[in-house]
mmCIF file of C-alpha atoms in Angstrom:
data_model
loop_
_atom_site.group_PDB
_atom_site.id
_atom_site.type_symbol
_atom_site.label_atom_id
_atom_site.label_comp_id
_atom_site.label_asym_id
_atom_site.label_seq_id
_atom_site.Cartn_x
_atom_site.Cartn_y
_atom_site.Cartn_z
ATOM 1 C CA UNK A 668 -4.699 21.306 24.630
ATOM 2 C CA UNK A 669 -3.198 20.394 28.089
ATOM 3 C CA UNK A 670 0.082 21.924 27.868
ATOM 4 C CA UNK A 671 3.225 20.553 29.621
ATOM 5 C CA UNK A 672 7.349 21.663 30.070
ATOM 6 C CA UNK A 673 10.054 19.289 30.369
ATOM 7 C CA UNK A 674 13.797 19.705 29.922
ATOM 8 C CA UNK A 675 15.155 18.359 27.089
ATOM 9 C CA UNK A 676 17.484 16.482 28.613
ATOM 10 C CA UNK A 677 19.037 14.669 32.109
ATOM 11 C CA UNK A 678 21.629 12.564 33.118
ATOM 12 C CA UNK A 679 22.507 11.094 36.197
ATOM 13 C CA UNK A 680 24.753 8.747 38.208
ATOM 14 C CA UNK A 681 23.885 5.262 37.866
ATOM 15 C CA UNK A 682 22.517 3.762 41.747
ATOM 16 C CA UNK A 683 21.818 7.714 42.258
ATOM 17 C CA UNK A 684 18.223 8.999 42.892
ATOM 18 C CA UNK A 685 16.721 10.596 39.930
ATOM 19 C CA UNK A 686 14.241 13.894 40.224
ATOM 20 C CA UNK A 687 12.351 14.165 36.430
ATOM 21 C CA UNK A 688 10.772 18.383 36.810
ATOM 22 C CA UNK A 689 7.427 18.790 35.062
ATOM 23 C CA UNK A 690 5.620 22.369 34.388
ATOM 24 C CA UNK A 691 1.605 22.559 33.865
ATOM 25 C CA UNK A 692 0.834 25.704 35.276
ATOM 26 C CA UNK A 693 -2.322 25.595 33.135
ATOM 27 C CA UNK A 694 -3.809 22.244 34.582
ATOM 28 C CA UNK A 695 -7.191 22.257 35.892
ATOM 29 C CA UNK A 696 -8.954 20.422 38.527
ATOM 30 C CA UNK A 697 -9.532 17.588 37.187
ATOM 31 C CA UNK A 698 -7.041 16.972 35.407
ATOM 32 C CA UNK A 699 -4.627 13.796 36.302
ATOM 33 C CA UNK A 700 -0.770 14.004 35.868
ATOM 34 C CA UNK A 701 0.303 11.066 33.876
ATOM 35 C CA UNK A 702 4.092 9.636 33.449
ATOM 36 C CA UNK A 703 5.344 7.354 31.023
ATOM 37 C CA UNK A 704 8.161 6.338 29.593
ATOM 38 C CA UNK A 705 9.908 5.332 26.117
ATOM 39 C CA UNK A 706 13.196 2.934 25.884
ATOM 40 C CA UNK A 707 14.867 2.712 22.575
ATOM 41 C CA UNK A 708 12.894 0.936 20.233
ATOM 42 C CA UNK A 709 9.543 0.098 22.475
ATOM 43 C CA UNK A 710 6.456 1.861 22.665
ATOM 44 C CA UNK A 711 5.940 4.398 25.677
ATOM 45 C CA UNK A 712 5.398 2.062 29.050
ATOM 46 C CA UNK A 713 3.045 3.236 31.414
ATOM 47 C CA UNK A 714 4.963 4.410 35.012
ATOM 48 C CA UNK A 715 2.763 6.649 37.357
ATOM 49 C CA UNK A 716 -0.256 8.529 37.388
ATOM 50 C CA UNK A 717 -1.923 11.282 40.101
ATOM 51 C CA UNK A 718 -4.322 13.857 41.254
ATOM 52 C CA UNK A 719 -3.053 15.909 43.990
ATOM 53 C CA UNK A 720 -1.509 13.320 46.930
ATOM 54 C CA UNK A 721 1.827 12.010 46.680
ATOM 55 C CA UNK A 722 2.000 8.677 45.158
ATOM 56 C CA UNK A 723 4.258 5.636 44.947
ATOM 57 C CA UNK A 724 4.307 2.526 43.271
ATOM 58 C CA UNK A 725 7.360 -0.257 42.692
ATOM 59 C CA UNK A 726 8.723 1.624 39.604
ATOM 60 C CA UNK A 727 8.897 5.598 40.861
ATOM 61 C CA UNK A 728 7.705 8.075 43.263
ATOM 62 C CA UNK A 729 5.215 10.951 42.181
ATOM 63 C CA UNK A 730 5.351 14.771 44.020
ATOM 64 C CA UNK A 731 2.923 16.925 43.149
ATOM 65 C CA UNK A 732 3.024 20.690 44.200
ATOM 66 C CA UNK A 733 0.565 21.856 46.316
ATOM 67 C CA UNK A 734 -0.569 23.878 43.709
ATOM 68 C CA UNK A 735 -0.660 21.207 41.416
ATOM 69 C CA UNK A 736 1.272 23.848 38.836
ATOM 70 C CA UNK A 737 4.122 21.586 38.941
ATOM 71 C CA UNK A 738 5.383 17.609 39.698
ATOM 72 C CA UNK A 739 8.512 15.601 39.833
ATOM 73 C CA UNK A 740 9.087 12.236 38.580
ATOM 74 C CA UNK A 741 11.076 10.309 41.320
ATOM 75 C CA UNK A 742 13.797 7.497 40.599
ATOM 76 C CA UNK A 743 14.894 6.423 43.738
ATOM 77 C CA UNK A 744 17.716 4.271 42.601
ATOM 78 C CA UNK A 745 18.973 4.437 38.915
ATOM 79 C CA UNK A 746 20.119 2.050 36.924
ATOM 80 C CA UNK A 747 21.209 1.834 33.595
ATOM 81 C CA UNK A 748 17.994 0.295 32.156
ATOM 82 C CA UNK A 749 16.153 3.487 33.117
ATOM 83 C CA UNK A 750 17.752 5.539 30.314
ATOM 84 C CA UNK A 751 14.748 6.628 28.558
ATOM 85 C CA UNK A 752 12.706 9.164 27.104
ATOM 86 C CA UNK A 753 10.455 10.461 30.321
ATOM 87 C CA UNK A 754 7.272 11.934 29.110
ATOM 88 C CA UNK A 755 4.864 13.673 31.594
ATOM 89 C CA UNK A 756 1.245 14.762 30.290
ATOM 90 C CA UNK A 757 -2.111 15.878 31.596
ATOM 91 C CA UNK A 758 -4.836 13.311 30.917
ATOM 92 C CA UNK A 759 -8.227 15.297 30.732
ATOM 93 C CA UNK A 760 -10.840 12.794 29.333
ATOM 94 C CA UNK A 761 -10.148 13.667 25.666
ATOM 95 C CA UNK A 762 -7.173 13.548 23.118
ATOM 96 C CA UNK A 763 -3.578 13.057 25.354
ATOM 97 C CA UNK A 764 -0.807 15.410 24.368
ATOM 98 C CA UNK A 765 2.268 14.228 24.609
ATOM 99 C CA UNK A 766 5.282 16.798 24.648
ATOM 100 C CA UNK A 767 8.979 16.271 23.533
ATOM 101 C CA UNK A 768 9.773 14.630 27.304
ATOM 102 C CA UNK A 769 12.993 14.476 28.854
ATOM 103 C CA UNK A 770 16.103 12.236 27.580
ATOM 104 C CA UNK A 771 17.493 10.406 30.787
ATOM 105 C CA UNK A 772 20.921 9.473 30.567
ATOM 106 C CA UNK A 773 22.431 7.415 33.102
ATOM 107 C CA UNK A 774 26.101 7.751 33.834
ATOM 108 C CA UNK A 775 27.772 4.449 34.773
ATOM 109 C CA UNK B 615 4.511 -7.242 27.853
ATOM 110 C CA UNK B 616 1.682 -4.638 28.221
ATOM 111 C CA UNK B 617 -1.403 -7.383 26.309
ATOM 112 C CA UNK B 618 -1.705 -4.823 23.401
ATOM 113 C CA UNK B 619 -0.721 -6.552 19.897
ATOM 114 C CA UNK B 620 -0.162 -4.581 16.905
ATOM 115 C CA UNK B 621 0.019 -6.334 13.796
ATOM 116 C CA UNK B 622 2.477 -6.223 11.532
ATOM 117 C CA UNK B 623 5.621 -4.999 13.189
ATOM 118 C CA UNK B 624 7.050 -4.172 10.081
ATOM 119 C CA UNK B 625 5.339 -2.562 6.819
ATOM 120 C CA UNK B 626 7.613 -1.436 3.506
ATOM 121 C CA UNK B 627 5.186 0.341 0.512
ATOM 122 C CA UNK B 628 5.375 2.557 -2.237
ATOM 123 C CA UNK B 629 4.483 6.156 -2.389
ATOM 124 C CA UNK B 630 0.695 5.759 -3.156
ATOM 125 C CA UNK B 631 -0.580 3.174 -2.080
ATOM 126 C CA UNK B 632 -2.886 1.831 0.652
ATOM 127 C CA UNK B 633 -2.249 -0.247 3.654
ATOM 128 C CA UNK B 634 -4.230 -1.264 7.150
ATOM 129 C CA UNK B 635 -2.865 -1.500 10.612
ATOM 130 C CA UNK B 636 -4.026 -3.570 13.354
ATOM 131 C CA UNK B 637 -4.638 -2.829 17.133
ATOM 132 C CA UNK B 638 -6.118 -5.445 19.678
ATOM 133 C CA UNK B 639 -6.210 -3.870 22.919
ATOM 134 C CA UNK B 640 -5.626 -5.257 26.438
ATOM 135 C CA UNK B 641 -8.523 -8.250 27.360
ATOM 136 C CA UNK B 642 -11.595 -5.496 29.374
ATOM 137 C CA UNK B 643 -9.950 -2.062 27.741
ATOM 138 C CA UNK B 644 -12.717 -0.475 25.819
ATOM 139 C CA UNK B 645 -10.923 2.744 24.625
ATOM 140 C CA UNK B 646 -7.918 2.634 21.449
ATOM 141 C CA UNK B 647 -5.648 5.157 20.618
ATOM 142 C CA UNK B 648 -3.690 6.149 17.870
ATOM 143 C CA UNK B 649 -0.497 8.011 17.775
ATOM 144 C CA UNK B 650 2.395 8.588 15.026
ATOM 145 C CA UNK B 651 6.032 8.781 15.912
ATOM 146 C CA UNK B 652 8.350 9.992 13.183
ATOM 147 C CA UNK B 653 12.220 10.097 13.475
ATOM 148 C CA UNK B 654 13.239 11.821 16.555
ATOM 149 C CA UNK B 655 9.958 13.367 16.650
ATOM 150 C CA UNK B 656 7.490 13.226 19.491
ATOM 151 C CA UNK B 657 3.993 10.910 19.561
ATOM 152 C CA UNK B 658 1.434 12.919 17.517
ATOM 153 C CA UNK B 659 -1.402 12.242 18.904
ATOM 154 C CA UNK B 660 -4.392 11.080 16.285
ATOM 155 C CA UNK B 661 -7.401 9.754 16.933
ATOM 156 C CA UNK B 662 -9.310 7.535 19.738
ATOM 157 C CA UNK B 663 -12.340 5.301 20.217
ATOM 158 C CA UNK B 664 -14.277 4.183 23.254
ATOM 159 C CA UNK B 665 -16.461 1.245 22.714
ATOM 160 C CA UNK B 666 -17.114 1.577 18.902
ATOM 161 C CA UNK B 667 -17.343 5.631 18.637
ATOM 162 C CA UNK B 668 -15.014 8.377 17.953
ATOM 163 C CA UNK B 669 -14.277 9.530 20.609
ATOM 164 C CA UNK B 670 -11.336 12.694 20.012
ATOM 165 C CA UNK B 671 -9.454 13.629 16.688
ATOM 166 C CA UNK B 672 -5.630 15.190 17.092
ATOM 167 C CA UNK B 673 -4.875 16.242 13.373
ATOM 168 C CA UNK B 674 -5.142 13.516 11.415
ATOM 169 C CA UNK B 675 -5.052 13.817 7.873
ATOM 170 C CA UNK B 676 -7.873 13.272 5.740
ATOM 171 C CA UNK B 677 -5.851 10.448 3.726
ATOM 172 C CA UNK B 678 -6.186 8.513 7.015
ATOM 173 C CA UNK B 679 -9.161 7.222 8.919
ATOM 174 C CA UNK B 680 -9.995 4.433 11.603
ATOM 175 C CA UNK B 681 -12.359 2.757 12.790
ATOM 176 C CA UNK B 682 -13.352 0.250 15.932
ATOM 177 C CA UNK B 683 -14.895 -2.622 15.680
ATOM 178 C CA UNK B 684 -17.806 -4.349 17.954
ATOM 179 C CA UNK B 685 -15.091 -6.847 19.076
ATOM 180 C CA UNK B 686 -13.096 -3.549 20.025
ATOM 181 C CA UNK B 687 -10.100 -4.557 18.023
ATOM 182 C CA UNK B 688 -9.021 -1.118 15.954
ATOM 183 C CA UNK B 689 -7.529 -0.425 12.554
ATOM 184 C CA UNK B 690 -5.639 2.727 10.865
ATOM 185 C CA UNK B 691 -6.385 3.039 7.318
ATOM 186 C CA UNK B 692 -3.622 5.149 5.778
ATOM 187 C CA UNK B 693 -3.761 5.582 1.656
ATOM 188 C CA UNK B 694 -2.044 7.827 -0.927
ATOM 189 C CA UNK B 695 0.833 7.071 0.605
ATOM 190 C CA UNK B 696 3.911 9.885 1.026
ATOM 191 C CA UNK B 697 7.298 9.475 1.624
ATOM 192 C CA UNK B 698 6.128 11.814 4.760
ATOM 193 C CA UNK B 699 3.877 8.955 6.417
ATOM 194 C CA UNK B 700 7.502 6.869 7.135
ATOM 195 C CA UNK B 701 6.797 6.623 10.643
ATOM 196 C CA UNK B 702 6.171 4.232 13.885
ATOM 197 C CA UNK B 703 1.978 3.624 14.353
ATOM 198 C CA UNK B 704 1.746 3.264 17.828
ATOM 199 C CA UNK B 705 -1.689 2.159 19.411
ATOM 200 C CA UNK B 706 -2.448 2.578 23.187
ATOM 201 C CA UNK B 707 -5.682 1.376 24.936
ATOM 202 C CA UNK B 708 -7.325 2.211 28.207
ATOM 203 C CA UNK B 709 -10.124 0.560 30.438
ATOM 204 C CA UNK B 710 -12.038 3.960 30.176
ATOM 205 C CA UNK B 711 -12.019 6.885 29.089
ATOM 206 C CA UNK B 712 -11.983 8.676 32.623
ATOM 207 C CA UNK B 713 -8.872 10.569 33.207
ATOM 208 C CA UNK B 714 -7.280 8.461 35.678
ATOM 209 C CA UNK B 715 -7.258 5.301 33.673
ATOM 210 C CA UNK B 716 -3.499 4.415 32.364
ATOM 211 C CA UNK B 717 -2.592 4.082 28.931
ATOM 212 C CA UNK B 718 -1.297 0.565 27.879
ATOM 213 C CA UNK B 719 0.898 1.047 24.403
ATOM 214 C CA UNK B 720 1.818 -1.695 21.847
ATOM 215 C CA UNK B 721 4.990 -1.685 20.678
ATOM 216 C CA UNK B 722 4.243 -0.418 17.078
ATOM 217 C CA UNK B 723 4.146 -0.731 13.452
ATOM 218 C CA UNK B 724 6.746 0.496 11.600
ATOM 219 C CA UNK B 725 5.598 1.871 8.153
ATOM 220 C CA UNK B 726 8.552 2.640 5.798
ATOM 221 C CA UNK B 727 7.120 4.554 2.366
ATOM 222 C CA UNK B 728 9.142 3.977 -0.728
#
């Protein structure tokens, strides 16, 4: 299984930027790094998703190390409605593992 | 609202018995997953279908099984019920299987055993 490290946990200064770290040293090449998140009482919500580029969209920002070994979840502004579980997984074209993911606190 | 329904929200049985959960994925999604969330545990990952076939199995126990149907609408079959199964049943679905396609996740079911 497509195995992935996240801190436990995170907080953060509300209206500060937000940088979520995620380990897969043992992704392969074809393997897509996936983000999602869970607020209290929802199922997970879908938030980014790349290869090896850089990617944005209007919800986060997406690094991915140039060895693909490692990527960072980007908040650019927080606010309090981002507190969430942040769960980062390899999507591989068969069953999606999803880890413990990172609690994001957000400081007011 | 992410156009997955999952019917009933809200499920209370005894310790043995049967019950059925529903899935109807996003309109032109052909894959359904399912995954179990327990108190402060993570999403266990169970099973998925692509248009009608199983597709890959997480460990699911054999008291459980699903199935899709042709109008790709899902259902998790869970029976001899434990106190252990007290969980949320959440189903995702995807437009493909292909690893770059997003998973869409209902908001759950949440199964309470008695």
């Amino acid at each position: 299984d497509a195995k992935t490290t996240q801190p436990n946990s995170m907080e953060s200064n509300e209206e500060e930027p937000v940088h979520l770290p995620c380990n897969h040293s043992t992704i392969s090449g074809t393997d897509y790094i996936h983000w999602y998140r869970q607020l209290p009482s929802q199922g997970p919500e879908y938030v980014i998703h790349g290869l090896t580029s850089n990617v944005n969209n209007r919800m986060a920002s997406l690094a991915i190390a140039e060895d693909r070994k490692s990527s960072t979840l980007i908040l650019h502004r927080a606010t309090l409605r981002d507190a969430a579980v942040y769960y980062c997984i390899l999507n591989r074209d068969d069953k999606i593992i999803f880890g413990k993911g990172t609690r994001l606190h957000i400081l007011p | 609202d992410s156009g997955v329904t999952q019917t009933p929200k809200h499920l209370i049985t005894a310790t043995g018995q049967r019950v059925t959960l529903r899935c109807s994925p996003r309109s032109g999604d052909l894959s359904v997953y399912w995954y179990q969330q327990s108190l402060d545990q993570g999403l266990q990952f169970l099973i998925q279908y692509y248009n009608g076939e199983e597709r890959a199995k997480g460990n699911i126990l054999e008291r459980f099984s699903a199935q899709q149907f042709p109008d790709l609408h899902s259902e998790l079959n869970l029976s001899s019920l434990e106190l252990g199964d007290s969980a949320l049943y959440f189903c995702a679905s995807s437009r493909w299987t292909k690893s770059n396609s997003p998973l869409h996740f209902g908001n759950g079911t949440r199964l309470t055993v008695t």
